Amino acid sequence: MKLYYAPGACSVGIHILLEEIGKPYELSLVDTKNGAQFSPEYVAVNPKSKVPALDLGDEGPVLTEWTAIATYLATANPEAGLAPKDPLGLARAVEAVDYITGTVHPHAFTRQFRPHMFSGREEDHPKAVETAQANATKYFDVVEKRWGGDPWVMPQGFSIADAALFFVEYWQAKRVGQPLPPKVDAHFKAMLERPAVKRALEQEGLAA
């Protein structure tokens, strides 16, 4: 397998899952800061022009979208224990992932880091950032109040939901420099101690 990633992007969560699985894979850097996601070479890989994308090798065409990639990795590698085995437990894990990737990511952080995508007028950008920061606080509070595990998101233990939550925690704590609610913060610290997380961060040149 080959993971197309950008350092510190949401793809770090998939990178962590690959490290948790422990099977051979390659990394292919996509320099999103300089627009490499729009290059003809990468568009040929992923016409959506974003990361992550996972080349499955002999298994078929490139797989895109965070939730789809994570669900595939979990179900194709059951021995890694990346998702609950019962249908409802799996649905709950995907539910958590979908909230993070579909709501928290775009409306708390994409809006904050790339306000031009939400407003064409430069004078409106500060308001877009302010709204995004308020959203981040609200969304993390939702996660905090619905906490189901200790220290992991799911009562069944570590799962794809933890890898998803980690990348937005990392942005809030390390990139934005804002505190996390107590249970979410305890989760973030527990994640930083996992060997797979340490390896992924080191490989991407990110501070632990």
mmCIF file with all atom_site columns, N, CA and C in Angstrom, residues 4 30 35-50 53 62 64:
data_model
loop_
_atom_site.group_PDB
_atom_site.id
_atom_site.type_symbol
_atom_site.label_atom_id
_atom_site.label_alt_id
_atom_site.label_comp_id
_atom_site.label_asym_id
_atom_site.label_entity_id
_atom_site.label_seq_id
_atom_site.pdbx_PDB_ins_code
_atom_site.Cartn_x
_atom_site.Cartn_y
_atom_site.Cartn_z
_atom_site.occupancy
_atom_site.B_iso_or_equiv
_atom_site.pdbx_formal_charge
_atom_site.auth_seq_id
_atom_site.auth_comp_id
_atom_site.auth_asym_id
_atom_site.auth_atom_id
_atom_site.pdbx_PDB_model_num
ATOM 1  N N  . TYR A 1 4  ? -0.708  8.548  0.356   1.00 0.00 ? 4  TYR A N  1
ATOM 2  C CA . TYR A 1 4  ? -0.432  9.919  -0.076  1.00 0.00 ? 4  TYR A CA 1
ATOM 3  C C  . TYR A 1 4  ? -0.838  10.828 1.081   1.00 0.00 ? 4  TYR A C  1
ATOM 4  N N  . VAL A 1 30 ? 2.702   14.734 -0.485  1.00 0.00 ? 30 VAL A N  1
ATOM 5  C CA . VAL A 1 30 ? 1.986   15.682 -1.341  1.00 0.00 ? 30 VAL A CA 1
ATOM 6  C C  . VAL A 1 30 ? 2.163   17.056 -0.705  1.00 0.00 ? 30 VAL A C  1
ATOM 7  N N  . GLY A 1 35 ? 0.644   23.661 -3.274  1.00 0.00 ? 35 GLY A N  1
ATOM 8  C CA . GLY A 1 35 ? -0.347  23.343 -4.298  1.00 0.00 ? 35 GLY A CA 1
ATOM 9  C C  . GLY A 1 35 ? -0.131  22.064 -5.068  1.00 0.00 ? 35 GLY A C  1
ATOM 10 N N  . ALA A 1 36 ? 0.695   21.140 -4.540  1.00 0.00 ? 36 ALA A N  1
ATOM 11 C CA . ALA A 1 36 ? 0.966   19.901 -5.277  1.00 0.00 ? 36 ALA A CA 1
ATOM 12 C C  . ALA A 1 36 ? -0.285  19.043 -5.450  1.00 0.00 ? 36 ALA A C  1
ATOM 13 N N  . GLN A 1 37 ? -1.283  19.261 -4.605  1.00 0.00 ? 37 GLN A N  1
ATOM 14 C CA . GLN A 1 37 ? -2.514  18.476 -4.729  1.00 0.00 ? 37 GLN A CA 1
ATOM 15 C C  . GLN A 1 37 ? -3.264  18.798 -6.028  1.00 0.00 ? 37 GLN A C  1
ATOM 16 N N  . PHE A 1 38 ? -2.920  19.937 -6.643  1.00 0.00 ? 38 PHE A N  1
ATOM 17 C CA . PHE A 1 38 ? -3.569  20.333 -7.892  1.00 0.00 ? 38 PHE A CA 1
ATOM 18 C C  . PHE A 1 38 ? -2.718  20.027 -9.118  1.00 0.00 ? 38 PHE A C  1
ATOM 19 N N  . SER A 1 39 ? -1.565  19.431 -8.892  1.00 0.00 ? 39 SER A N  1
ATOM 20 C CA . SER A 1 39 ? -0.688  19.096 -10.009 1.00 0.00 ? 39 SER A CA 1
ATOM 21 C C  . SER A 1 39 ? -1.309  17.983 -10.844 1.00 0.00 ? 39 SER A C  1
ATOM 22 N N  . PRO A 1 40 ? -1.019  17.944 -12.150 1.00 0.00 ? 40 PRO A N  1
ATOM 23 C CA . PRO A 1 40 ? -1.569  16.871 -12.983 1.00 0.00 ? 40 PRO A CA 1
ATOM 24 C C  . PRO A 1 40 ? -1.202  15.484 -12.470 1.00 0.00 ? 40 PRO A C  1
ATOM 25 N N  . GLU A 1 41 ? 0.003   15.355 -11.909 1.00 0.00 ? 41 GLU A N  1
ATOM 26 C CA . GLU A 1 41 ? 0.453   14.060 -11.410 1.00 0.00 ? 41 GLU A CA 1
ATOM 27 C C  . GLU A 1 41 ? -0.434  13.571 -10.264 1.00 0.00 ? 41 GLU A C  1
ATOM 28 N N  . TYR A 1 42 ? -0.768  14.487 -9.335  1.00 0.00 ? 42 TYR A N  1
ATOM 29 C CA . TYR A 1 42 ? -1.583  14.050 -8.210  1.00 0.00 ? 42 TYR A CA 1
ATOM 30 C C  . TYR A 1 42 ? -3.059  13.957 -8.578  1.00 0.00 ? 42 TYR A C  1
ATOM 31 N N  . VAL A 1 43 ? -3.527  14.845 -9.432  1.00 0.00 ? 43 VAL A N  1
ATOM 32 C CA . VAL A 1 43 ? -4.923  14.762 -9.873  1.00 0.00 ? 43 VAL A CA 1
ATOM 33 C C  . VAL A 1 43 ? -5.190  13.419 -10.548 1.00 0.00 ? 43 VAL A C  1
ATOM 34 N N  . ALA A 1 44 ? -4.170  12.876 -11.203 1.00 0.00 ? 44 ALA A N  1
ATOM 35 C CA . ALA A 1 44 ? -4.309  11.557 -11.818 1.00 0.00 ? 44 ALA A CA 1
ATOM 36 C C  . ALA A 1 44 ? -4.480  10.473 -10.760 1.00 0.00 ? 44 ALA A C  1
ATOM 37 N N  . VAL A 1 45 ? -3.933  10.716 -9.571  1.00 0.00 ? 45 VAL A N  1
ATOM 38 C CA . VAL A 1 45 ? -4.082  9.782  -8.448  1.00 0.00 ? 45 VAL A CA 1
ATOM 39 C C  . VAL A 1 45 ? -5.416  10.006 -7.761  1.00 0.00 ? 45 VAL A C  1
ATOM 40 N N  . ASN A 1 46 ? -5.700  11.263 -7.423  1.00 0.00 ? 46 ASN A N  1
ATOM 41 C CA . ASN A 1 46 ? -6.921  11.611 -6.713  1.00 0.00 ? 46 ASN A CA 1
ATOM 42 C C  . ASN A 1 46 ? -7.508  12.892 -7.308  1.00 0.00 ? 46 ASN A C  1
ATOM 43 N N  . PRO A 1 47 ? -8.493  12.782 -8.176  1.00 0.00 ? 47 PRO A N  1
ATOM 44 C CA . PRO A 1 47 ? -9.090  13.957 -8.813  1.00 0.00 ? 47 PRO A CA 1
ATOM 45 C C  . PRO A 1 47 ? -9.709  14.943 -7.822  1.00 0.00 ? 47 PRO A C  1
ATOM 46 N N  . LYS A 1 48 ? -9.912  14.511 -6.565  1.00 0.00 ? 48 LYS A N  1
ATOM 47 C CA . LYS A 1 48 ? -10.482 15.395 -5.552  1.00 0.00 ? 48 LYS A CA 1
ATOM 48 C C  . LYS A 1 48 ? -9.450  16.390 -5.025  1.00 0.00 ? 48 LYS A C  1
ATOM 49 N N  . SER A 1 49 ? -8.179  16.171 -5.350  1.00 0.00 ? 49 SER A N  1
ATOM 50 C CA . SER A 1 49 ? -7.089  17.090 -4.972  1.00 0.00 ? 49 SER A CA 1
ATOM 51 C C  . SER A 1 49 ? -6.998  17.299 -3.465  1.00 0.00 ? 49 SER A C  1
ATOM 52 N N  . LYS A 1 50 ? -7.026  16.197 -2.728  1.00 0.00 ? 50 LYS A N  1
ATOM 53 C CA . LYS A 1 50 ? -6.834  16.298 -1.289  1.00 0.00 ? 50 LYS A CA 1
ATOM 54 C C  . LYS A 1 50 ? -6.222  15.004 -0.775  1.00 0.00 ? 50 LYS A C  1
ATOM 55 N N  . ALA A 1 53 ? -5.029  9.747  0.433   1.00 0.00 ? 53 ALA A N  1
ATOM 56 C CA . ALA A 1 53 ? -5.430  8.782  -0.583  1.00 0.00 ? 53 ALA A CA 1
ATOM 57 C C  . ALA A 1 53 ? -4.575  7.550  -0.351  1.00 0.00 ? 53 ALA A C  1
ATOM 58 N N  . VAL A 1 62 ? -7.135  3.394  -6.311  1.00 0.00 ? 62 VAL A N  1
ATOM 59 C CA . VAL A 1 62 ? -6.848  4.228  -5.135  1.00 0.00 ? 62 VAL A CA 1
ATOM 60 C C  . VAL A 1 62 ? -8.141  4.489  -4.362  1.00 0.00 ? 62 VAL A C  1
ATOM 61 N N  . THR A 1 64 ? -10.115 6.819  -1.554  1.00 0.00 ? 64 THR A N  1
ATOM 62 C CA . THR A 1 64 ? -10.087 8.175  -1.018  1.00 0.00 ? 64 THR A CA 1
ATOM 63 C C  . THR A 1 64 ? -11.148 8.334  0.066   1.00 0.00 ? 64 THR A C  1
#
